[in-house]
Coordinates of N, CA and C and ligand atoms in Angstrom, one line a residue:
M18 N -80.7 -171.2 -26.2 CA -80.9 -172.0 -25.0 C -81.6 -173.6 -25.3
R19 N -81.0 -174.9 -25.0 CA -80.7 -175.9 -25.8 C -82.4 -176.4 -25.6
T20 N -82.8 -177.4 -26.3 CA -84.0 -178.1 -26.5 C -83.7 -179.5 -25.6
K21 N -84.6 -179.2 -24.5 CA -84.7 -180.5 -23.7 C -85.8 -181.6 -24.6
I22 N -85.1 -182.6 -24.3 CA -85.9 -183.8 -24.8 C -85.7 -185.0 -23.9
V23 N -87.0 -185.8 -23.9 CA -87.1 -187.3 -23.5 C -87.7 -187.5 -24.4
A24 N -86.9 -188.6 -24.8 CA -87.4 -189.9 -26.1 C -87.4 -191.4 -25.5
G25 N -88.5 -191.8 -25.7 CA -88.8 -193.5 -25.4 C -88.6 -194.1 -26.4
N26 N -87.5 -195.2 -26.0 CA -87.3 -196.1 -27.4 C -88.2 -197.7 -27.0
W27 N -89.4 -197.8 -27.6 CA -89.7 -199.1 -27.2 C -88.9 -200.3 -27.4
K28 N -88.2 -200.1 -28.4 CA -87.7 -201.4 -28.9 C -88.6 -202.2 -29.5
M29 N -88.1 -203.6 -29.5 CA -89.3 -204.7 -30.2 C -90.4 -205.2 -29.1
N30 N -91.3 -204.0 -28.4 CA -92.0 -204.2 -27.6 C -93.4 -203.7 -27.9
M31 N -94.2 -203.9 -27.6 CA -95.9 -203.4 -27.7 C -96.3 -204.1 -29.3
N32 N -97.4 -204.7 -29.2 CA -98.0 -205.1 -30.2 C -99.1 -204.2 -30.5
F33 N -99.7 -204.4 -31.8 CA -100.5 -202.9 -32.3 C -101.3 -202.1 -31.0
S34 N -102.3 -203.4 -30.3 CA -103.1 -203.2 -29.5 C -102.3 -202.5 -28.2
E35 N -101.5 -203.2 -27.9 CA -100.6 -202.7 -26.7 C -100.1 -200.9 -27.3
T36 N -99.9 -201.0 -28.2 CA -99.5 -199.7 -28.5 C -100.6 -198.9 -28.3
K37 N -101.7 -199.3 -29.0 CA -102.8 -198.4 -28.6 C -103.1 -198.1 -27.2
D38 N -103.1 -198.8 -26.2 CA -103.4 -198.7 -25.1 C -102.1 -198.0 -24.2
L39 N -100.9 -198.0 -24.7 CA -99.8 -197.3 -24.1 C -100.0 -195.8 -24.5
I40 N -100.2 -195.3 -26.0 CA -100.7 -194.2 -26.5 C -101.6 -193.7 -25.6
N41 N -102.8 -194.3 -25.6 CA -103.9 -193.9 -24.9 C -103.7 -193.2 -23.2
A42 N -102.6 -194.3 -22.9 CA -102.4 -193.8 -21.1 C -101.7 -192.4 -21.3
L43 N -100.6 -192.6 -22.2 CA -99.6 -191.4 -22.2 C -100.3 -190.2 -22.3
S44 N -101.4 -190.2 -23.3 CA -102.2 -189.0 -24.0 C -103.0 -188.5 -22.5
A45 N -103.2 -189.4 -21.7 CA -103.9 -189.2 -20.5 C -102.8 -188.2 -19.3
Q46 N -101.6 -188.3 -19.7 CA -100.4 -187.6 -18.3 C -100.9 -186.3 -18.7
S47 N -100.6 -185.6 -17.6 CA -100.2 -184.4 -17.9 C -99.0 -183.8 -17.7
Q48 N -98.5 -182.7 -18.6 CA -96.8 -182.5 -18.6 C -96.6 -181.5 -17.9
T49 N -95.8 -181.3 -17.0 CA -95.5 -180.1 -16.7 C -94.0 -179.4 -16.9
S50 N -93.1 -180.3 -17.6 CA -92.0 -179.5 -17.9 C -92.0 -178.9 -19.2
D51 N -91.0 -178.7 -20.0 CA -91.2 -178.1 -21.3 C -90.5 -178.5 -22.1
A52 N -90.3 -180.1 -21.7 CA -89.4 -181.0 -23.0 C -90.3 -181.5 -23.5
K53 N -89.5 -181.5 -24.7 CA -89.9 -181.9 -26.1 C -90.3 -183.6 -25.6
V54 N -91.3 -184.0 -26.2 CA -91.6 -185.8 -25.8 C -91.4 -186.6 -27.3
M55 N -90.7 -187.6 -27.3 CA -90.8 -188.3 -28.4 C -90.7 -189.8 -28.3
I56 N -91.8 -190.3 -28.8 CA -91.6 -192.1 -28.5 C -91.4 -192.8 -29.7
A57 N -90.7 -193.6 -29.7 CA -90.4 -194.6 -30.9 C -90.8 -196.1 -31.2
P58 N -91.9 -195.9 -31.2 CA -92.8 -197.6 -31.5 C -91.9 -198.5 -32.5
T59 N -92.1 -199.5 -32.6 CA -92.1 -200.7 -34.0 C -92.3 -200.2 -35.1
Y60 N -91.7 -200.6 -36.6 CA -92.1 -200.1 -37.6 C -93.8 -200.0 -37.7
T61 N -94.1 -201.4 -37.4 CA -95.2 -201.5 -38.1 C -96.4 -200.5 -37.2
N62 N -96.1 -200.4 -36.2 CA -97.5 -199.4 -35.4 C -97.1 -198.1 -35.6
L63 N -96.1 -197.7 -36.5 CA -95.6 -196.0 -36.7 C -96.9 -195.3 -37.2
P64 N -97.7 -196.0 -38.2 CA -98.8 -195.1 -39.0 C -100.2 -194.7 -37.7
S65 N -100.4 -196.0 -37.1 CA -101.1 -195.7 -36.2 C -101.2 -194.6 -35.0
A66 N -99.8 -194.8 -34.3 CA -99.3 -193.8 -33.4 C -99.3 -192.7 -33.8
V67 N -98.9 -192.4 -35.2 CA -98.8 -190.9 -35.7 C -100.2 -190.7 -35.7
E68 N -101.3 -191.5 -36.0 CA -102.8 -190.8 -35.9 C -103.2 -190.7 -34.9
A69 N -103.0 -191.7 -34.1 CA -103.5 -191.2 -33.0 C -102.8 -190.1 -32.0
L70 N -101.7 -189.8 -32.2 CA -101.0 -188.6 -31.6 C -100.8 -187.3 -32.5
E71 N -101.9 -187.3 -33.5 CA -101.7 -186.0 -34.7 C -101.9 -185.0 -33.9
N72 N -102.8 -184.9 -32.7 CA -102.9 -183.6 -31.9 C -102.3 -183.4 -30.6
S73 N -101.4 -184.2 -30.8 CA -100.5 -184.0 -29.7 C -99.4 -183.4 -29.7
S74 N -98.7 -183.0 -28.6 CA -97.0 -182.5 -29.1 C -96.2 -183.4 -28.7
I75 N -96.6 -184.8 -28.9 CA -95.6 -185.9 -28.4 C -95.3 -186.5 -29.8
E76 N -94.1 -186.4 -30.2 CA -93.8 -187.0 -31.6 C -93.2 -188.4 -31.9
V77 N -93.9 -189.0 -32.7 CA -93.5 -190.2 -32.8 C -92.4 -190.4 -34.2
I78 N -91.5 -191.2 -33.6 CA -89.9 -191.2 -34.3 C -89.8 -192.5 -34.5
A79 N -88.8 -193.2 -35.5 CA -88.6 -194.3 -35.8 C -86.9 -194.8 -35.1
Q80 N -87.1 -195.9 -34.9 CA -86.0 -196.5 -34.1 C -84.6 -196.8 -35.1
N81 N -84.9 -196.5 -36.6 CA -83.9 -197.2 -37.4 C -84.2 -196.8 -38.6
M82 N -83.4 -196.9 -40.0 CA -83.6 -196.6 -41.1 C -82.2 -197.2 -42.1
H83 N -82.7 -197.3 -43.4 CA -81.7 -198.0 -43.9 C -81.0 -196.7 -44.6
F84 N -79.3 -197.1 -45.0 CA -78.9 -195.9 -45.8 C -78.8 -195.6 -47.0
A85 N -79.6 -196.5 -48.0 CA -79.9 -196.4 -49.3 C -81.1 -195.6 -49.5
E86 N -81.4 -195.1 -50.7 CA -82.4 -194.5 -50.9 C -83.6 -195.2 -51.4
N87 N -83.3 -196.5 -51.6 CA -84.5 -197.3 -52.0 C -83.7 -198.5 -52.3
G88 N -84.4 -199.7 -52.9 CA -83.6 -201.0 -53.8 C -83.6 -202.0 -53.1
A89 N -83.0 -202.8 -53.4 CA -82.9 -204.4 -52.9 C -82.5 -204.7 -51.8
Y90 N -82.8 -203.9 -50.7 CA -82.5 -204.2 -49.4 C -83.6 -205.1 -48.6
T91 N -83.8 -206.5 -48.7 CA -85.2 -207.1 -48.4 C -84.9 -206.9 -46.6
G92 N -86.3 -206.5 -46.1 CA -86.4 -206.1 -44.8 C -86.0 -205.3 -44.4
E93 N -85.6 -204.1 -44.9 CA -85.3 -202.8 -44.6 C -86.5 -201.9 -44.7
I94 N -86.3 -200.5 -44.2 CA -87.2 -199.3 -44.3 C -86.3 -197.9 -44.5
S95 N -86.8 -197.2 -45.4 CA -85.8 -195.9 -46.1 C -86.3 -195.0 -45.4
A96 N -85.7 -193.9 -45.5 CA -86.0 -192.5 -45.2 C -87.3 -191.9 -45.9
S97 N -87.5 -192.2 -47.2 CA -88.5 -191.6 -47.7 C -89.7 -192.6 -47.1
M98 N -89.4 -193.8 -46.8 CA -91.0 -194.5 -46.7 C -91.4 -193.7 -45.3
L99 N -90.2 -193.5 -44.1 CA -90.8 -193.0 -43.0 C -91.7 -191.6 -43.1
K100 N -90.8 -190.7 -43.7 CA -91.2 -189.6 -44.5 C -92.7 -189.4 -45.0
S101 N -93.1 -190.7 -45.7 CA -94.0 -190.6 -46.3 C -95.2 -190.8 -45.5
I102 N -95.1 -191.5 -44.1 CA -96.0 -191.7 -43.0 C -95.6 -190.4 -42.0
D103 N -95.1 -189.4 -42.4 CA -94.9 -188.0 -41.4 C -94.0 -188.5 -40.2
I104 N -93.2 -189.3 -40.6 CA -91.8 -189.6 -39.3 C -91.0 -188.5 -40.0
S105 N -90.3 -188.0 -39.0 CA -89.3 -187.1 -39.2 C -88.4 -186.6 -38.4
T106 N -88.0 -187.6 -37.6 CA -86.9 -188.2 -36.9 C -86.7 -189.8 -36.6
V107 N -85.2 -189.9 -36.2 CA -85.2 -191.4 -36.3 C -83.9 -191.4 -35.5
I108 N -84.2 -192.6 -34.9 CA -82.8 -193.1 -34.2 C -81.7 -193.7 -34.7
L109 N -81.0 -193.4 -34.7 CA -79.6 -194.1 -35.4 C -78.3 -194.4 -34.6
G110 N -78.0 -195.5 -34.4 CA -76.5 -196.0 -34.0 C -76.8 -196.6 -32.5
H111 N -78.2 -196.8 -32.0 CA -78.6 -197.5 -31.0 C -77.3 -198.9 -30.9
S112 N -76.9 -199.0 -29.4 CA -75.9 -199.9 -29.1 C -76.2 -201.6 -29.6
E113 N -77.7 -201.6 -29.5 CA -78.2 -203.2 -29.9 C -78.0 -203.1 -31.6
R114 N -78.1 -202.0 -32.1 CA -78.0 -202.0 -33.7 C -76.4 -202.6 -33.9
R115 N -75.6 -201.8 -33.1 CA -74.4 -202.0 -33.4 C -74.1 -203.5 -33.1
A116 N -74.3 -203.9 -32.0 CA -74.0 -205.4 -31.4 C -74.7 -206.3 -31.8
Y117 N -76.1 -206.3 -32.2 CA -76.5 -207.6 -32.9 C -76.7 -207.4 -34.4
F118 N -76.5 -206.3 -34.9 CA -77.0 -206.2 -36.3 C -75.7 -205.8 -37.1
N119 N -74.5 -205.6 -36.3 CA -73.2 -205.1 -37.0 C -73.1 -203.8 -37.8
E120 N -73.9 -203.0 -37.2 CA -74.1 -201.8 -37.7 C -72.5 -200.9 -37.2
T121 N -71.7 -200.4 -38.3 CA -70.7 -200.0 -38.2 C -70.6 -198.1 -38.0
D122 N -69.8 -197.7 -37.6 CA -69.7 -195.9 -37.8 C -69.5 -195.8 -39.1
A123 N -69.0 -196.6 -40.0 CA -69.1 -195.9 -41.9 C -70.8 -196.2 -42.1
D124 N -71.4 -197.2 -41.9 CA -72.6 -197.7 -42.0 C -73.6 -196.4 -41.4
L125 N -73.0 -195.9 -40.3 CA -74.2 -195.1 -39.8 C -73.6 -193.6 -40.2
A126 N -72.6 -193.1 -40.4 CA -72.3 -192.2 -41.4 C -73.1 -191.8 -42.6
K127 N -73.0 -193.2 -43.4 CA -74.6 -192.6 -44.6 C -75.5 -192.6 -43.9
K128 N -76.0 -193.2 -43.3 CA -77.5 -193.5 -42.7 C -77.8 -191.9 -42.3
V129 N -76.8 -191.5 -41.2 CA -76.9 -189.8 -41.0 C -77.5 -188.9 -42.3
S130 N -76.4 -189.3 -43.2 CA -76.4 -188.5 -44.6 C -77.6 -188.8 -44.9
Q131 N -78.2 -189.4 -45.2 CA -79.2 -190.3 -45.8 C -80.8 -189.6 -44.7
A132 N -80.5 -189.7 -43.6 CA -81.5 -189.2 -43.0 C -81.8 -187.4 -43.5
L133 N -80.4 -186.8 -43.3 CA -80.6 -185.4 -43.2 C -81.1 -185.1 -44.8
A134 N -80.6 -185.8 -45.8 CA -80.9 -185.4 -47.2 C -82.1 -185.6 -47.2
N135 N -82.8 -186.6 -46.3 CA -84.7 -186.6 -46.4 C -85.3 -185.7 -45.4
E136 N -84.3 -184.4 -45.2 CA -84.5 -183.5 -44.0 C -85.3 -184.1 -42.8
M137 N -85.0 -185.1 -42.4 CA -84.7 -185.9 -40.9 C -84.2 -185.2 -39.9
A138 N -84.3 -185.5 -39.1 CA -83.8 -185.1 -37.9 C -83.2 -186.5 -37.2
V139 N -82.2 -186.5 -36.8 CA -81.3 -187.9 -36.0 C -81.2 -187.8 -34.2
V140 N -81.2 -188.7 -33.9 CA -81.0 -189.1 -32.7 C -79.7 -190.0 -32.6
F141 N -78.8 -189.3 -32.5 CA -77.6 -190.4 -32.9 C -76.9 -191.0 -31.1
C142 N -76.9 -192.2 -31.2 CA -76.6 -192.8 -29.9 C -75.3 -193.1 -30.5
F143 N -74.7 -193.4 -28.9 CA -73.2 -193.7 -28.9 C -72.7 -193.9 -27.9
G144 N -71.7 -194.6 -27.3 CA -71.1 -195.1 -26.0 C -70.1 -196.2 -25.8
E145 N -69.8 -196.1 -24.6 CA -68.4 -197.3 -24.5 C -69.1 -198.4 -24.2
E146 N -68.3 -199.1 -24.1 CA -68.4 -200.7 -23.6 C -67.6 -200.4 -22.2
L147 N -68.3 -201.7 -21.5 CA -67.8 -201.7 -20.1 C -66.3 -202.1 -19.8
E148 N -65.8 -202.8 -20.9 CA -64.3 -203.1 -21.0 C -63.4 -201.6 -21.5
D149 N -64.2 -200.9 -22.1 CA -63.5 -199.6 -22.4 C -63.6 -198.3 -21.4
R150 N -64.4 -198.6 -20.6 CA -64.2 -197.7 -19.3 C -63.4 -198.0 -18.2
K151 N -63.6 -199.8 -17.8 CA -62.2 -200.4 -16.9 C -61.0 -199.8 -17.5
S152 N -60.7 -199.8 -18.9 CA -59.5 -199.5 -19.0 C -59.2 -198.2 -19.5
S153 N -60.0 -197.2 -18.9 CA -60.0 -195.7 -19.1 C -60.1 -195.2 -20.7
Q154 N -60.8 -196.0 -21.5 CA -60.7 -195.5 -22.8 C -62.0 -195.0 -23.5
E155 N -62.6 -195.1 -22.3 CA -64.1 -194.4 -22.5 C -64.3 -192.9 -23.6
E156 N -63.2 -192.1 -23.1 CA -63.3 -191.0 -24.1 C -62.9 -190.9 -25.3
A157 N -61.9 -191.8 -25.6 CA -61.1 -191.9 -26.9 C -62.3 -192.7 -27.8
V158 N -63.3 -193.8 -27.0 CA -64.1 -194.8 -28.0 C -65.5 -193.7 -28.4
V159 N -65.3 -192.8 -27.3 CA -66.7 -191.6 -27.7 C -66.1 -190.8 -28.9
K160 N -64.9 -190.6 -28.7 CA -64.5 -189.3 -29.8 C -64.3 -189.9 -31.0
S161 N -64.0 -191.4 -31.1 CA -63.9 -191.8 -32.3 C -65.2 -192.1 -33.2
Q162 N -66.2 -192.6 -32.2 CA -67.8 -192.8 -32.7 C -68.4 -191.4 -33.5
L163 N -67.9 -190.3 -32.5 CA -68.4 -189.1 -33.3 C -67.8 -189.1 -34.5
K164 N -66.7 -188.8 -34.1 CA -65.7 -188.7 -35.3 C -66.4 -189.3 -36.6
N165 N -66.0 -190.7 -36.2 CA -66.4 -191.6 -37.8 C -68.0 -191.4 -38.4
A166 N -68.6 -191.1 -37.5 CA -70.0 -190.9 -38.0 C -70.5 -189.5 -38.2
L167 N -70.1 -188.7 -37.3 CA -70.5 -187.6 -37.7 C -69.5 -186.4 -38.1
F168 N -68.8 -186.6 -38.4 CA -67.0 -185.1 -38.7 C -67.6 -185.0 -40.3
H169 N -68.3 -185.7 -40.9 CA -68.4 -185.3 -42.1 C -69.3 -184.2 -42.7
L170 N -70.2 -183.8 -41.4 CA -70.9 -182.8 -41.8 C -70.7 -181.5 -41.6
E171 N -71.9 -180.8 -41.9 CA -71.5 -179.4 -42.0 C -72.0 -178.9 -40.4
A172 N -71.6 -177.5 -40.3 CA -71.8 -177.3 -39.1 C -73.7 -177.0 -39.0
D173 N -73.8 -176.6 -39.9 CA -75.2 -176.1 -40.1 C -76.2 -177.5 -39.9
D174 N -75.8 -178.4 -40.3 CA -76.2 -180.2 -39.9 C -76.9 -180.2 -38.5
F175 N -76.1 -179.7 -37.5 CA -76.3 -180.0 -36.5 C -77.5 -179.4 -35.9
K176 N -78.4 -178.7 -36.4 CA -79.5 -178.2 -36.2 C -80.1 -179.2 -36.4
H177 N -80.1 -180.0 -36.9 CA -81.0 -181.4 -36.8 C -80.4 -182.9 -36.3
I178 N -79.4 -182.6 -35.5 CA -79.1 -183.7 -34.7 C -79.1 -183.6 -33.3
V179 N -79.7 -184.8 -32.5 CA -79.6 -184.7 -30.9 C -78.6 -186.0 -30.6
L180 N -77.8 -185.8 -29.7 CA -76.9 -186.7 -29.7 C -77.3 -187.2 -28.1
A181 N -77.0 -188.9 -28.2 CA -77.6 -189.7 -27.1 C -76.4 -190.5 -26.8
Y182 N -75.7 -189.9 -25.4 CA -74.5 -190.9 -25.0 C -75.4 -191.9 -24.0
E183 N -75.1 -193.1 -24.6 CA -75.5 -194.6 -24.0 C -74.6 -195.3 -23.3
P184 N -73.9 -195.1 -22.4 CA -72.6 -196.1 -22.0 C -73.6 -197.4 -21.9
V185 N -73.0 -198.6 -23.0 CA -73.4 -199.9 -23.4 C -73.7 -200.5 -21.8
W186 N -72.9 -200.6 -20.6 CA -73.0 -200.9 -19.7 C -73.9 -200.3 -18.7
A187 N -74.8 -199.4 -19.4 CA -75.6 -199.2 -18.3 C -77.0 -199.3 -19.1
I188 N -77.6 -199.8 -20.2 CA -78.5 -200.0 -21.0 C -79.1 -201.0 -20.8
G189 N -80.3 -201.1 -20.0 CA -80.8 -202.3 -19.5 C -80.4 -202.9 -18.6
T190 N -79.5 -202.4 -18.0 CA -78.6 -203.5 -16.6 C -79.3 -202.9 -15.7
G191 N -79.8 -201.6 -15.4 CA -80.1 -201.4 -14.1 C -79.3 -200.7 -13.6
E192 N -78.0 -200.4 -14.0 CA -76.9 -199.9 -13.6 C -76.8 -198.4 -14.3
T193 N -76.9 -197.4 -13.5 CA -76.8 -195.9 -14.5 C -75.5 -195.5 -14.2
A194 N -74.9 -194.7 -15.0 CA -74.1 -193.7 -14.8 C -74.0 -193.2 -13.6
S195 N -73.3 -192.4 -13.0 CA -73.8 -191.7 -12.0 C -74.0 -190.3 -12.6
P196 N -74.8 -189.3 -12.0 CA -74.7 -188.2 -12.4 C -73.3 -187.2 -12.7
E197 N -72.3 -187.4 -11.7 CA -71.1 -186.9 -12.0 C -70.4 -187.6 -13.6
Q198 N -70.4 -188.6 -13.5 CA -70.1 -189.6 -15.0 C -70.5 -189.3 -16.2
A199 N -72.0 -188.8 -16.1 CA -72.9 -188.5 -17.3 C -72.3 -187.0 -17.5
Q200 N -72.5 -186.1 -16.3 CA -71.9 -184.6 -16.8 C -70.5 -185.1 -17.3
D201 N -69.5 -185.3 -16.9 CA -68.0 -185.6 -17.1 C -68.1 -185.8 -18.6
M202 N -68.7 -187.0 -19.2 CA -68.9 -187.2 -20.7 C -69.7 -186.4 -21.4
H203 N -70.5 -185.8 -21.0 CA -71.4 -184.8 -21.9 C -70.6 -183.7 -21.9
A204 N -69.9 -183.4 -20.9 CA -69.1 -181.9 -21.1 C -67.7 -182.3 -22.2
F205 N -67.3 -183.6 -22.1 CA -66.4 -184.1 -22.8 C -66.7 -184.0 -24.4
I206 N -68.1 -184.6 -24.8 CA -68.7 -184.2 -25.8 C -68.8 -182.9 -26.4
R207 N -69.4 -182.6 -25.6 CA -69.4 -180.6 -26.0 C -68.0 -180.0 -26.8
K208 N -67.4 -180.4 -25.7 CA -65.8 -180.2 -26.0 C -65.3 -180.7 -27.4
T209 N -65.9 -181.9 -27.4 CA -65.2 -182.3 -28.8 C -65.9 -182.0 -30.3
I210 N -67.2 -181.7 -29.9 CA -68.0 -181.1 -30.9 C -67.6 -179.5 -31.2
A211 N -66.9 -178.7 -30.0 CA -66.5 -177.4 -30.1 C -65.3 -177.4 -30.8
S212 N -64.4 -178.4 -30.7 CA -63.1 -178.5 -31.2 C -63.4 -178.6 -33.0
K213 N -64.6 -179.2 -33.3 CA -64.8 -179.3 -34.7 C -65.1 -178.5 -35.6
Y214 N -66.6 -177.7 -34.6 CA -67.3 -177.1 -35.1 C -67.6 -175.8 -34.5
G215 N -66.6 -175.6 -33.5 CA -67.0 -174.3 -32.8 C -68.0 -174.4 -31.5
D216 N -67.7 -173.6 -30.6 CA -68.6 -173.4 -29.3 C -70.2 -173.1 -30.0
E217 N -70.5 -172.4 -31.0 CA -72.0 -172.3 -31.1 C -72.5 -173.5 -31.4
V218 N -72.0 -174.4 -32.1 CA -72.5 -175.9 -32.5 C -72.8 -176.4 -31.1
A219 N -71.5 -176.2 -30.4 CA -71.4 -177.2 -29.4 C -72.3 -176.8 -28.2
D220 N -72.4 -175.5 -28.0 CA -73.5 -175.1 -26.9 C -74.9 -175.2 -27.5
S221 N -75.2 -175.4 -28.9 CA -76.7 -175.6 -29.1 C -77.2 -177.0 -29.0
V222 N -76.0 -177.9 -29.5 CA -76.6 -179.3 -29.5 C -77.2 -179.8 -28.5
S223 N -77.9 -180.6 -28.2 CA -79.0 -181.7 -27.0 C -78.1 -182.6 -26.9
I224 N -77.8 -182.8 -25.9 CA -77.0 -183.9 -25.8 C -77.8 -184.9 -24.5
L225 N -78.5 -185.9 -24.7 CA -79.2 -186.7 -24.0 C -78.2 -188.0 -22.9
Y226 N -79.0 -188.3 -22.1 CA -78.0 -189.3 -21.7 C -79.2 -190.6 -21.5
G227 N -78.9 -191.8 -21.7 CA -79.3 -193.0 -22.2 C -78.6 -194.5 -21.1
G228 N -79.4 -195.2 -20.3 CA -78.9 -196.2 -19.6 C -79.6 -196.1 -17.8
S229 N -80.8 -196.9 -18.1 CA -81.4 -197.2 -17.1 C -81.8 -196.0 -15.9
V230 N -82.4 -195.0 -16.8 CA -83.2 -194.0 -16.6 C -84.4 -194.4 -15.9
K231 N -84.6 -193.9 -14.8 CA -85.6 -194.6 -13.9 C -86.7 -193.3 -13.2
P232 N -87.6 -193.3 -12.9 CA -88.2 -192.4 -12.4 C -87.5 -191.5 -11.0
G233 N -86.9 -192.7 -10.2 CA -86.0 -192.5 -8.9 C -84.8 -191.6 -9.2
N234 N -83.9 -191.6 -10.3 CA -82.7 -191.0 -10.6 C -83.1 -190.1 -11.7
A235 N -84.2 -190.1 -12.3 CA -83.9 -188.6 -13.3 C -83.8 -187.6 -13.0
Q236 N -84.4 -187.2 -11.8 CA -84.0 -185.8 -11.6 C -82.5 -185.4 -11.4
E237 N -81.7 -186.1 -11.0 CA -80.4 -185.7 -10.0 C -79.7 -185.9 -11.8
I238 N -80.0 -186.7 -12.1 CA -79.3 -186.8 -13.7 C -79.6 -185.6 -14.7
F239 N -80.7 -185.2 -14.7 CA -80.7 -183.9 -15.6 C -80.5 -182.8 -14.8
S240 N -80.4 -182.8 -13.8 CA -79.9 -181.4 -13.1 C -78.4 -181.3 -13.4
K241 N -77.9 -181.8 -14.3 CA -76.1 -182.1 -14.4 C -76.0 -180.5 -15.7
P242 N -75.6 -179.8 -15.7 CA -75.5 -178.5 -16.8 C -75.3 -179.2 -18.3
D243 N -75.0 -180.4 -18.3 CA -74.6 -180.5 -19.6 C -75.6 -181.7 -20.3
V244 N -76.2 -182.1 -19.0 CA -77.6 -183.3 -19.8 C -78.9 -182.5 -20.0
D245 N -79.2 -182.7 -21.2 CA -80.3 -181.7 -22.1 C -81.3 -182.9 -21.6
G246 N -81.6 -183.9 -21.4 CA -82.9 -184.7 -21.2 C -81.9 -186.4 -21.4
G247 N -83.4 -187.2 -21.8 CA -82.8 -188.6 -21.6 C -83.4 -189.6 -23.2
L248 N -82.9 -190.7 -23.0 CA -83.4 -191.7 -24.4 C -83.7 -192.6 -23.2
I249 N -85.1 -192.9 -23.1 CA -85.3 -194.0 -22.2 C -85.9 -195.1 -22.9
G250 N -85.5 -196.6 -22.5 CA -86.1 -198.0 -22.7 C -86.8 -198.6 -21.7
G251 N -86.7 -199.4 -21.0 CA -87.5 -199.9 -20.0 C -88.7 -198.9 -19.7
A252 N -88.2 -198.1 -19.0 CA -89.2 -197.2 -18.3 C -89.7 -196.5 -19.1
S253 N -89.9 -196.8 -20.5 CA -91.1 -195.5 -21.2 C -91.9 -196.5 -21.9
L254 N -91.9 -197.7 -21.5 CA -93.0 -198.7 -21.6 C -94.3 -198.4 -20.4
K255 N -94.0 -197.7 -19.7 CA -95.1 -197.6 -18.4 C -95.3 -195.6 -18.5
A256 N -96.5 -195.6 -18.5 CA -97.2 -194.2 -18.7 C -96.7 -193.3 -17.6
D257 N -96.8 -193.9 -16.5 CA -96.4 -193.4 -15.3 C -94.9 -193.2 -15.3
D258 N -94.3 -193.9 -15.2 CA -93.1 -193.7 -15.2 C -92.7 -192.8 -16.2
F259 N -92.7 -193.1 -17.4 CA -92.3 -192.3 -18.7 C -92.6 -190.7 -18.1
F260 N -93.6 -190.1 -17.5 CA -94.1 -188.9 -17.6 C -93.6 -188.3 -16.2
T261 N -93.5 -189.2 -15.5 CA -92.4 -188.9 -14.1 C -91.2 -188.4 -14.7
I262 N -90.4 -189.3 -15.3 CA -89.5 -189.2 -16.1 C -89.3 -187.6 -17.1
V263 N -90.3 -187.5 -17.5 CA -90.4 -186.2 -18.8 C -90.6 -184.9 -17.4
N264 N -91.5 -185.1 -16.6 CA -91.5 -184.0 -15.5 C -90.1 -183.7 -14.8
A265 N -89.4 -184.7 -14.7 CA -88.4 -184.4 -14.0 C -87.2 -183.3 -14.5
I266 N -87.4 -182.9 -15.5 CA -86.5 -181.9 -16.1 C -86.9 -180.4 -15.7
Ligands
LIG19 C1 -82.0 -197.8 -24.6 O1 -82.2 -198.7 -24.8 O2 -81.8 -196.8 -25.2 C2 -82.1 -197.1 -23.0 C3 -81.6 -196.5 -22.3 O3 -82.3 -198.5 -22.3 P1 -82.8 -198.4 -20.8 O4 -83.6 -197.6 -20.5 O5 -83.6 -199.6 -20.4 O6 -81.5 -198.9 -20.1

C-alpha cells in the first residue's frame, strides 16, 4: 500500500516565535488519519522545529537545497548541512523556485541526485502552467518535467521519491484542479513512471496533489484512487485547517 502523506509548505512565512507558536498549535491537534505528516518551515527555523518535534510523528523537512556538496555558493544550503541538523527530506522543484529563481529541470536533476547521495528523501514538485493546460499540453509538459529531472534515476531510488503534482495555475490562487482533473493527471503520471520503471515502482510511488487544497475540498480530492495526499501551502499555516486536511485522508 502506498504511503499517504500531507506536507505543509510554509514558504517564506513565520518568524522564530511564530514558528514556535504554530508548532505548539500543531502538537495540540489530534490525528485520526494514518497519513504521514510533514512541515517545511524556513531554513532559519529548522533546528528549533526539529527540537520541538523530537518526540512527535510530524517530520520537519526543508523547502530547497543546492545541488553541490559544498563550496562557493553564497547564500545556499547543502544536503549535508540539512542532514547535520536531522533533516532527511527536502522539497525540490517547487514552481516558485522554478519561476522566481530560474531553476531548470537540469538543475533539479542534479539536486535530486545530490539529495539521494546524502540519503535524503525528495518531495519532487512539478506541474503545468495555465497556458499549457489551455493548449492541451499539460501531459506533454508534465512528462518532460519528469523525464528531464528524474529519469536518470534507478528504479530503487524511487523508494526515496515522493511526487507532488502541482498545476501552477492552482497554487495560491484559490483555484483548484477538479478532483477529476487531479485523478486524470495522477493516473497519467503513474502510467509515465510505469512506462520507464515498470508497474511495481509506479504502483508504490506516492503522488501528492498541490494547489489550493483547503479543509472544504481536501476530502473529495483525496478520495481519488491515484491521489495519495497533498502538498499544502496557505492552509498549512493554520493548525486547525492543516489538521482538518490531514484527517481528510
Ligand atoms: C504550494 O505552494 O505548494 C501550494 C500548494 O500552495 P497553496 O496550497 O497555497 O496553493
